[in-house]
């Protein structure tokens, strides 16, 4: 059974998609052991509570310096000895020590088709604003392993989404979530939980 720990900062709709997918069997051999948020008001913590999943808030605001926050965050992670850490809208830069310790065991959902519209400053609604500004006709979402860079780790899954002429950033964000994020994040977790993903020379292969 893959022990999954989910890190969140906001509404938690991706967390909800994972919870629902475990319940309905789209994700097999995995369980969410804890949800950790840097934001005590994150509705994602409420979703965890409603589903009987332990929730913890580790906020940088509660620590005098970044190092103390990193230590508290790492201690909280290690307590559950997770096999996989899922960043589902987690807006905190991870400590390098954590990325080393959990090499190819941290995944992130990004709301574009990497390598487009990603990297520093590209998160949340900003991604969709830039997509519309550029006028691309297809966007989508990506699940990737987290490495030392920003949105640069090996890509596990992607799903395209049509951009419509009358889209606003909010309308587009909702479509990307519904049609792509909430589909490929559970899919990637199921593949990992069932030993179907291997990483070689910085690229993922899914052993379907
Ligand atoms: C999603 O759009 C995700 O792609 C991005 O942050 C947002 C999180 O939304 N990384 P939610 O908290 O899962 O609703």
PDB file of N, CA and C in Angstrom, residues 6-43:
ATOM      1  N   UNK A   6      -0.045  14.517   1.067  1.00  0.00           N
ATOM      2  CA  UNK A   6      -0.410  15.583   0.133  1.00  0.00           C
ATOM      3  C   UNK A   6      -0.139  16.946   0.769  1.00  0.00           C
ATOM      4  N   UNK A   7       0.587  17.791   0.042  1.00  0.00           N
ATOM      5  CA  UNK A   7       0.881  19.153   0.506  1.00  0.00           C
ATOM      6  C   UNK A   7      -0.003  20.137  -0.263  1.00  0.00           C
ATOM      7  N   UNK A   8      -0.675  21.008   0.479  1.00  0.00           N
ATOM      8  CA  UNK A   8      -1.654  21.918  -0.124  1.00  0.00           C
ATOM      9  C   UNK A   8      -1.474  23.334   0.420  1.00  0.00           C
ATOM     10  N   UNK A   9      -2.075  24.309  -0.307  1.00  0.00           N
ATOM     11  CA  UNK A   9      -2.063  25.693   0.190  1.00  0.00           C
ATOM     12  C   UNK A   9      -3.412  26.366   0.057  1.00  0.00           C
ATOM     13  N   UNK A  10      -4.313  25.727  -0.756  1.00  0.00           N
ATOM     14  CA  UNK A  10      -5.550  26.451  -1.086  1.00  0.00           C
ATOM     15  C   UNK A  10      -6.802  25.603  -0.996  1.00  0.00           C
ATOM     16  N   UNK A  11      -7.623  25.688  -2.052  1.00  0.00           N
ATOM     17  CA  UNK A  11      -8.963  25.093  -2.035  1.00  0.00           C
ATOM     18  C   UNK A  11      -8.992  23.582  -1.984  1.00  0.00           C
ATOM     19  N   UNK A  12      -7.929  22.925  -2.517  1.00  0.00           N
ATOM     20  CA  UNK A  12      -7.855  21.479  -2.402  1.00  0.00           C
ATOM     21  C   UNK A  12      -8.706  20.687  -3.370  1.00  0.00           C
ATOM     22  N   UNK A  13      -9.035  21.249  -4.533  1.00  0.00           N
ATOM     23  CA  UNK A  13      -9.842  20.472  -5.492  1.00  0.00           C
ATOM     24  C   UNK A  13      -9.043  19.311  -6.060  1.00  0.00           C
ATOM     25  N   UNK A  14      -7.732  19.469  -6.192  1.00  0.00           N
ATOM     26  CA  UNK A  14      -6.910  18.331  -6.646  1.00  0.00           C
ATOM     27  C   UNK A  14      -6.830  17.268  -5.561  1.00  0.00           C
ATOM     28  N   UNK A  15      -6.709  17.703  -4.312  1.00  0.00           N
ATOM     29  CA  UNK A  15      -6.756  16.750  -3.191  1.00  0.00           C
ATOM     30  C   UNK A  15      -8.073  15.985  -3.232  1.00  0.00           C
ATOM     31  N   UNK A  16      -9.150  16.712  -3.460  1.00  0.00           N
ATOM     32  CA  UNK A  16     -10.482  16.066  -3.499  1.00  0.00           C
ATOM     33  C   UNK A  16     -10.547  15.036  -4.617  1.00  0.00           C
ATOM     34  N   UNK A  17      -9.952  15.350  -5.744  1.00  0.00           N
ATOM     35  CA  UNK A  17      -9.945  14.395  -6.874  1.00  0.00           C
ATOM     36  C   UNK A  17      -9.196  13.124  -6.491  1.00  0.00           C
ATOM     37  N   UNK A  18      -8.116  13.280  -5.729  1.00  0.00           N
ATOM     38  CA  UNK A  18      -7.358  12.102  -5.289  1.00  0.00           C
ATOM     39  C   UNK A  18      -8.160  11.302  -4.264  1.00  0.00           C
ATOM     40  N   UNK A  19      -8.763  11.995  -3.310  1.00  0.00           N
ATOM     41  CA  UNK A  19      -9.608  11.326  -2.302  1.00  0.00           C
ATOM     42  C   UNK A  19     -10.723  10.528  -2.996  1.00  0.00           C
ATOM     43  N   UNK A  20     -11.402  11.179  -3.940  1.00  0.00           N
ATOM     44  CA  UNK A  20     -12.531  10.523  -4.635  1.00  0.00           C
ATOM     45  C   UNK A  20     -12.044   9.324  -5.458  1.00  0.00           C
ATOM     46  N   UNK A  21     -10.860   9.472  -6.053  1.00  0.00           N
ATOM     47  CA  UNK A  21     -10.327   8.395  -6.911  1.00  0.00           C
ATOM     48  C   UNK A  21      -9.897   7.181  -6.096  1.00  0.00           C
ATOM     49  N   UNK A  22      -9.452   7.425  -4.877  1.00  0.00           N
ATOM     50  CA  UNK A  22      -9.109   6.280  -4.005  1.00  0.00           C
ATOM     51  C   UNK A  22     -10.411   5.581  -3.592  1.00  0.00           C
ATOM     52  N   UNK A  23     -11.419   6.393  -3.284  1.00  0.00           N
ATOM     53  CA  UNK A  23     -12.709   5.829  -2.851  1.00  0.00           C
ATOM     54  C   UNK A  23     -13.358   5.007  -3.960  1.00  0.00           C
ATOM     55  N   UNK A  24     -13.284   5.489  -5.202  1.00  0.00           N
ATOM     56  CA  UNK A  24     -14.019   4.776  -6.280  1.00  0.00           C
ATOM     57  C   UNK A  24     -13.133   3.780  -7.018  1.00  0.00           C
ATOM     58  N   UNK A  25     -11.903   3.608  -6.541  1.00  0.00           N
ATOM     59  CA  UNK A  25     -11.067   2.544  -7.100  1.00  0.00           C
ATOM     60  C   UNK A  25     -10.258   2.916  -8.315  1.00  0.00           C
ATOM     61  N   UNK A  26     -10.342   4.185  -8.751  1.00  0.00           N
ATOM     62  CA  UNK A  26      -9.487   4.594  -9.888  1.00  0.00           C
ATOM     63  C   UNK A  26      -8.009   4.595  -9.462  1.00  0.00           C
ATOM     64  N   UNK A  27      -7.801   4.832  -8.167  1.00  0.00           N
ATOM     65  CA  UNK A  27      -6.439   4.683  -7.613  1.00  0.00           C
ATOM     66  C   UNK A  27      -6.454   3.433  -6.739  1.00  0.00           C
ATOM     67  N   UNK A  28      -5.582   2.480  -7.080  1.00  0.00           N
ATOM     68  CA  UNK A  28      -5.500   1.244  -6.280  1.00  0.00           C
ATOM     69  C   UNK A  28      -4.186   1.210  -5.504  1.00  0.00           C
ATOM     70  N   UNK A  29      -4.225   0.529  -4.374  1.00  0.00           N
ATOM     71  CA  UNK A  29      -3.012   0.305  -3.562  1.00  0.00           C
ATOM     72  C   UNK A  29      -2.362   1.600  -3.060  1.00  0.00           C
ATOM     73  N   UNK A  30      -3.197   2.584  -2.723  1.00  0.00           N
ATOM     74  CA  UNK A  30      -2.633   3.809  -2.146  1.00  0.00           C
ATOM     75  C   UNK A  30      -3.573   4.351  -1.076  1.00  0.00           C
ATOM     76  N   UNK A  31      -2.998   5.038  -0.105  1.00  0.00           N
ATOM     77  CA  UNK A  31      -3.803   5.709   0.925  1.00  0.00           C
ATOM     78  C   UNK A  31      -3.154   7.052   1.261  1.00  0.00           C
ATOM     79  N   UNK A  32      -3.977   8.033   1.546  1.00  0.00           N
ATOM     80  CA  UNK A  32      -3.459   9.339   1.967  1.00  0.00           C
ATOM     81  C   UNK A  32      -3.275   9.278   3.485  1.00  0.00           C
ATOM     82  N   UNK A  33      -2.018   9.406   3.916  1.00  0.00           N
ATOM     83  CA  UNK A  33      -1.747   9.284   5.360  1.00  0.00           C
ATOM     84  C   UNK A  33      -1.816  10.631   6.075  1.00  0.00           C
ATOM     85  N   UNK A  34      -1.646  11.716   5.325  1.00  0.00           N
ATOM     86  CA  UNK A  34      -1.711  13.042   5.939  1.00  0.00           C
ATOM     87  C   UNK A  34      -1.792  14.107   4.860  1.00  0.00           C
ATOM     88  N   UNK A  35      -2.430  15.227   5.244  1.00  0.00           N
ATOM     89  CA  UNK A  35      -2.417  16.434   4.413  1.00  0.00           C
ATOM     90  C   UNK A  35      -1.704  17.515   5.212  1.00  0.00           C
ATOM     91  N   UNK A  36      -0.715  18.141   4.599  1.00  0.00           N
ATOM     92  CA  UNK A  36       0.016  19.220   5.269  1.00  0.00           C
ATOM     93  C   UNK A  36      -0.192  20.506   4.478  1.00  0.00           C
ATOM     94  N   UNK A  37      -0.546  21.581   5.192  1.00  0.00           N
ATOM     95  CA  UNK A  37      -0.715  22.876   4.536  1.00  0.00           C
ATOM     96  C   UNK A  37       0.152  23.922   5.225  1.00  0.00           C
ATOM     97  N   UNK A  38       0.613  24.889   4.440  1.00  0.00           N
ATOM     98  CA  UNK A  38       1.338  26.029   5.014  1.00  0.00           C
ATOM     99  C   UNK A  38       0.361  27.133   5.412  1.00  0.00           C
ATOM    100  N   UNK A  39      -0.912  26.915   5.063  1.00  0.00           N
ATOM    101  CA  UNK A  39      -1.951  27.939   5.259  1.00  0.00           C
ATOM    102  C   UNK A  39      -3.073  27.363   6.125  1.00  0.00           C
ATOM    103  N   UNK A  40      -3.187  27.902   7.338  1.00  0.00           N
ATOM    104  CA  UNK A  40      -4.158  27.306   8.282  1.00  0.00           C
ATOM    105  C   UNK A  40      -5.610  27.459   7.808  1.00  0.00           C
ATOM    106  N   UNK A  41      -5.820  28.412   6.881  1.00  0.00           N
ATOM    107  CA  UNK A  41      -7.186  28.626   6.378  1.00  0.00           C
ATOM    108  C   UNK A  41      -7.477  27.867   5.088  1.00  0.00           C
ATOM    109  N   UNK A  42      -6.549  27.052   4.674  1.00  0.00           N
ATOM    110  CA  UNK A  42      -6.733  26.318   3.402  1.00  0.00           C
ATOM    111  C   UNK A  42      -7.959  25.413   3.504  1.00  0.00           C
ATOM    112  N   UNK A  43      -8.895  25.569   2.559  1.00  0.00           N
ATOM    113  CA  UNK A  43     -10.095  24.710   2.592  1.00  0.00           C
ATOM    114  C   UNK A  43      -9.721  23.245   2.384  1.00  0.00           C
TER     115      UNK A  43
END
